[in-house]
mmCIF file of C-alpha atoms in Angstrom:
data_model
loop_
_atom_site.group_PDB
_atom_site.id
_atom_site.type_symbol
_atom_site.label_atom_id
_atom_site.label_comp_id
_atom_site.label_asym_id
_atom_site.label_seq_id
_atom_site.Cartn_x
_atom_site.Cartn_y
_atom_site.Cartn_z
ATOM 1 C CA THR A 54 28.663 27.431 -17.585
ATOM 2 C CA PRO A 55 26.025 26.204 -19.730
ATOM 3 C CA LEU A 56 26.150 22.544 -18.434
ATOM 4 C CA GLU A 57 25.749 23.814 -14.747
ATOM 5 C CA ASN A 58 22.664 25.819 -15.649
ATOM 6 C CA SER A 59 21.215 22.676 -17.385
ATOM 7 C CA ILE A 60 21.690 20.614 -14.269
ATOM 8 C CA ARG A 61 19.344 21.774 -11.586
ATOM 9 C CA MET A 62 20.581 21.079 -8.051
ATOM 10 C CA PRO A 63 17.932 21.130 -5.517
ATOM 11 C CA LYS A 64 17.598 24.303 -3.798
ATOM 12 C CA GLU A 65 18.750 24.061 0.085
ATOM 13 C CA MET A 66 15.466 23.855 2.237
ATOM 14 C CA SER A 67 15.619 24.935 5.665
ATOM 15 C CA PRO A 68 14.085 22.705 8.552
ATOM 16 C CA ASP A 69 11.273 25.323 8.780
ATOM 17 C CA GLU A 70 10.556 25.157 5.087
ATOM 18 C CA ALA A 71 10.581 21.332 5.077
ATOM 19 C CA LEU A 72 8.363 21.193 8.094
ATOM 20 C CA HIS A 73 5.764 23.377 6.368
ATOM 21 C CA LYS A 74 6.181 21.524 3.058
ATOM 22 C CA ALA A 75 5.717 18.141 4.993
ATOM 23 C CA ALA A 76 2.767 19.241 6.951
ATOM 24 C CA ALA A 77 1.086 20.445 3.614
ATOM 25 C CA LEU A 78 1.821 16.910 2.351
ATOM 26 C CA CYS A 79 0.178 15.169 5.107
ATOM 27 C CA SER A 80 -2.789 17.425 4.989
ATOM 28 C CA ALA A 81 -3.309 16.556 1.406
ATOM 29 C CA LYS A 82 -2.944 12.738 1.963
ATOM 30 C CA GLU A 83 -2.519 10.100 4.549
ATOM 31 C CA CYS A 84 1.360 9.795 5.097
ATOM 32 C CA CYS A 85 3.453 7.560 7.565
ATOM 33 C CA ILE A 86 6.747 8.130 9.219
ATOM 34 C CA TYR A 87 8.491 6.188 6.354
ATOM 35 C CA ASP A 88 6.936 8.327 3.582
ATOM 36 C CA ILE A 89 7.957 11.545 5.332
ATOM 37 C CA ARG A 90 11.320 10.250 6.049
ATOM 38 C CA GLU A 91 12.047 9.447 2.518
ATOM 39 C CA LYS A 92 10.902 12.896 1.396
ATOM 40 C CA LEU A 93 13.005 14.762 3.910
ATOM 41 C CA ALA A 94 15.982 12.590 2.748
ATOM 42 C CA ARG A 95 15.417 13.812 -0.706
ATOM 43 C CA TRP A 96 15.207 17.384 0.322
ATOM 44 C CA ASN A 97 18.689 16.691 2.048
ATOM 45 C CA ILE A 98 17.315 17.464 5.599
ATOM 46 C CA SER A 99 19.954 16.541 8.379
ATOM 47 C CA ASP A 100 18.959 13.287 10.604
ATOM 48 C CA LYS A 101 18.538 15.464 13.705
ATOM 49 C CA ASP A 102 16.215 17.890 11.817
ATOM 50 C CA LYS A 103 14.403 14.693 10.251
ATOM 51 C CA ASN A 104 13.674 13.604 13.607
ATOM 52 C CA SER A 105 12.392 16.898 15.134
ATOM 53 C CA ILE A 106 10.230 17.151 12.190
ATOM 54 C CA ILE A 107 8.730 14.051 12.400
ATOM 55 C CA ASN A 108 8.058 14.237 16.011
ATOM 56 C CA ARG A 109 6.509 17.651 15.654
ATOM 57 C CA LEU A 110 4.269 16.106 12.862
ATOM 58 C CA ILE A 111 3.031 13.364 15.179
ATOM 59 C CA SER A 112 2.314 15.497 18.025
ATOM 60 C CA GLU A 113 0.230 17.750 15.725
ATOM 61 C CA LYS A 114 -1.619 14.817 14.566
ATOM 62 C CA PHE A 115 -0.419 15.288 10.754
ATOM 63 C CA ILE A 116 0.969 11.851 11.116
ATOM 64 C CA ASP A 117 -0.943 9.171 12.669
ATOM 65 C CA GLU A 118 0.157 5.622 11.670
ATOM 66 C CA ALA A 119 -2.829 3.816 12.718
ATOM 67 C CA ARG A 120 -4.980 6.141 10.693
ATOM 68 C CA TYR A 121 -2.633 5.614 7.897
ATOM 69 C CA CYS A 122 -2.946 1.925 8.163
ATOM 70 C CA THR A 123 -6.647 2.251 7.946
ATOM 71 C CA ALA A 124 -6.525 4.465 4.891
ATOM 72 C CA PHE A 125 -3.853 2.332 3.059
ATOM 73 C CA VAL A 126 -5.930 -0.948 3.643
ATOM 74 C CA LYS A 127 -9.294 0.546 2.221
ATOM 75 C CA ASP A 128 -7.474 2.050 -0.584
ATOM 76 C CA LYS A 129 -5.390 -0.913 -1.763
ATOM 77 C CA PHE A 130 -8.457 -3.189 -1.255
ATOM 78 C CA ARG A 131 -11.100 -1.350 -2.971
ATOM 79 C CA PHE A 132 -9.014 0.416 -5.878
ATOM 80 C CA SER A 133 -6.287 -1.855 -6.492
ATOM 81 C CA GLY A 134 -7.973 -5.115 -5.573
ATOM 82 C CA TRP A 135 -5.058 -6.372 -3.398
ATOM 83 C CA GLY A 136 -5.692 -9.321 -0.639
ATOM 84 C CA ARG A 137 -4.659 -9.174 2.771
ATOM 85 C CA ILE A 138 -1.128 -10.674 2.384
ATOM 86 C CA LYS A 139 0.037 -8.367 -0.124
ATOM 87 C CA ILE A 140 -1.489 -5.206 2.025
ATOM 88 C CA ASN A 141 0.252 -6.567 4.992
ATOM 89 C CA TYR A 142 3.772 -7.067 3.181
ATOM 90 C CA ASN A 143 3.647 -3.328 2.019
ATOM 91 C CA LEU A 144 2.763 -2.020 5.543
ATOM 92 C CA LYS A 145 5.434 -3.849 7.169
ATOM 93 C CA MET A 146 8.111 -2.812 4.433
ATOM 94 C CA LYS A 147 7.133 0.867 5.639
ATOM 95 C CA GLY A 148 7.915 -0.276 9.199
ATOM 96 C CA LEU A 149 4.482 0.058 10.719
ATOM 97 C CA LYS A 150 3.582 -1.696 13.808
ATOM 98 C CA THR A 151 1.847 -5.118 13.735
ATOM 99 C CA ASP A 152 -0.921 -4.024 15.955
ATOM 100 C CA ASN A 153 -1.911 -1.423 13.594
ATOM 101 C CA ILE A 154 -1.817 -3.323 10.483
ATOM 102 C CA ARG A 155 -3.729 -6.327 12.056
ATOM 103 C CA THR A 156 -6.422 -3.783 13.198
ATOM 104 C CA ALA A 157 -6.735 -2.041 9.787
ATOM 105 C CA LEU A 158 -6.785 -5.546 8.129
ATOM 106 C CA GLN A 159 -9.801 -6.699 10.312
ATOM 107 C CA GLU A 160 -11.878 -3.602 9.036
ATOM 108 C CA ILE A 161 -12.509 -5.419 5.652
ATOM 109 C CA PRO A 162 -15.693 -7.116 5.824
ATOM 110 C CA GLU A 163 -15.320 -10.900 5.118
ATOM 111 C CA ASN A 164 -18.256 -10.831 2.694
ATOM 112 C CA GLU A 165 -16.678 -7.851 0.451
ATOM 113 C CA TYR A 166 -13.271 -9.647 0.679
ATOM 114 C CA SER A 167 -14.903 -13.039 -0.741
ATOM 115 C CA ASP A 168 -16.639 -10.739 -3.490
ATOM 116 C CA MET A 169 -13.866 -8.959 -4.367
ATOM 117 C CA LEU A 170 -11.866 -12.133 -5.198
ATOM 118 C CA HIS A 171 -14.645 -13.584 -6.683
ATOM 119 C CA SER A 172 -14.986 -10.636 -9.397
ATOM 120 C CA LEU A 173 -11.333 -10.655 -9.850
ATOM 121 C CA LEU A 174 -11.216 -14.178 -10.899
ATOM 122 C CA ILE A 175 -14.275 -13.687 -13.130
ATOM 123 C CA SER A 176 -13.026 -11.047 -15.047
ATOM 124 C CA LYS A 177 -9.328 -12.604 -15.205
ATOM 125 C CA ASN A 178 -11.053 -15.965 -16.413
ATOM 126 C CA LYS A 179 -12.279 -14.103 -19.416
ATOM 127 C CA THR A 180 -9.067 -13.318 -20.597
ATOM 128 C CA ILE A 181 -7.260 -16.574 -20.337
ATOM 129 C CA LYS A 182 -6.813 -18.466 -23.633
ATOM 130 C CA SER A 183 -6.788 -22.153 -22.402
ATOM 131 C CA ASP A 184 -9.537 -25.125 -22.952
ATOM 132 C CA ASN A 185 -7.719 -27.051 -20.373
ATOM 133 C CA GLU A 186 -9.764 -26.528 -17.046
ATOM 134 C CA TYR A 187 -6.499 -27.387 -15.154
ATOM 135 C CA ASP A 188 -4.354 -24.786 -16.836
ATOM 136 C CA ARG A 189 -7.208 -22.203 -16.536
ATOM 137 C CA LYS A 190 -7.388 -23.031 -12.617
ATOM 138 C CA SER A 191 -3.799 -22.881 -12.105
ATOM 139 C CA LYS A 192 -3.618 -19.518 -14.000
ATOM 140 C CA LEU A 193 -6.254 -18.014 -11.811
ATOM 141 C CA PHE A 194 -4.774 -19.377 -8.753
ATOM 142 C CA ARG A 195 -1.450 -17.785 -9.693
ATOM 143 C CA PHE A 196 -3.074 -14.481 -10.483
ATOM 144 C CA ALA A 197 -4.934 -14.266 -7.092
ATOM 145 C CA ALA A 198 -1.916 -15.271 -5.128
ATOM 146 C CA SER A 199 -0.132 -12.389 -6.880
ATOM 147 C CA ARG A 200 -2.851 -10.036 -5.767
ATOM 148 C CA GLY A 201 -2.246 -11.266 -2.109
ATOM 149 C CA PHE A 202 -5.129 -13.392 -1.504
ATOM 150 C CA GLU A 203 -4.841 -16.296 0.926
ATOM 151 C CA THR A 204 -4.573 -19.837 -0.186
ATOM 152 C CA GLU A 205 -7.705 -20.895 1.406
ATOM 153 C CA PHE A 206 -9.825 -18.135 -0.128
ATOM 154 C CA ILE A 207 -8.728 -18.818 -3.478
ATOM 155 C CA HIS A 208 -9.317 -22.472 -3.391
ATOM 156 C CA LYS A 209 -12.773 -21.717 -2.082
ATOM 157 C CA CYS A 210 -13.647 -19.460 -4.575
ATOM 158 C CA LEU A 211 -12.463 -21.632 -7.708
ATOM 159 C CA LYS A 212 -14.607 -24.509 -6.366
ATOM 160 C CA GLN A 213 -17.464 -22.097 -6.474
ATOM 161 C CA LEU A 214 -16.580 -20.829 -10.176
ATOM 162 C CA PHE A 215 -15.595 -24.603 -11.272
ATOM 163 C CA PRO A 216 -17.996 -26.950 -9.246
#
């Protein structure tokens, strides 16, 4: 019927096809087990096949969660301007090991971290329409906290901006 033709059901995918597609995905960008498990679920792959595909991808080094953590931390810090708290939270939501997360977060140089927060606050400060310094500081603080920066870093940076 026309209705059935207009609704496209996903084509059944064999475990071999799913493995090749997942391997291609992992070759194009870093993926973690959580990401691949989600993809395989969308492709209607059975749990048994999901596990064997993921194990094969790990054994062939397509998936490396420590490498994924490092790439995720670098990307979210440099390109999205996220702080350690937000990055940590997002990695934990994907079920990654705390040791891998901690190691990756330690690779952010302290001076770059402070510089990033400082530049984010300066640019945000230009957009705030308030003459009251207390309001301005509290809006900047909330902004930095929503980006995942630690309270002590925010206070330190705000003291530099508003001596």
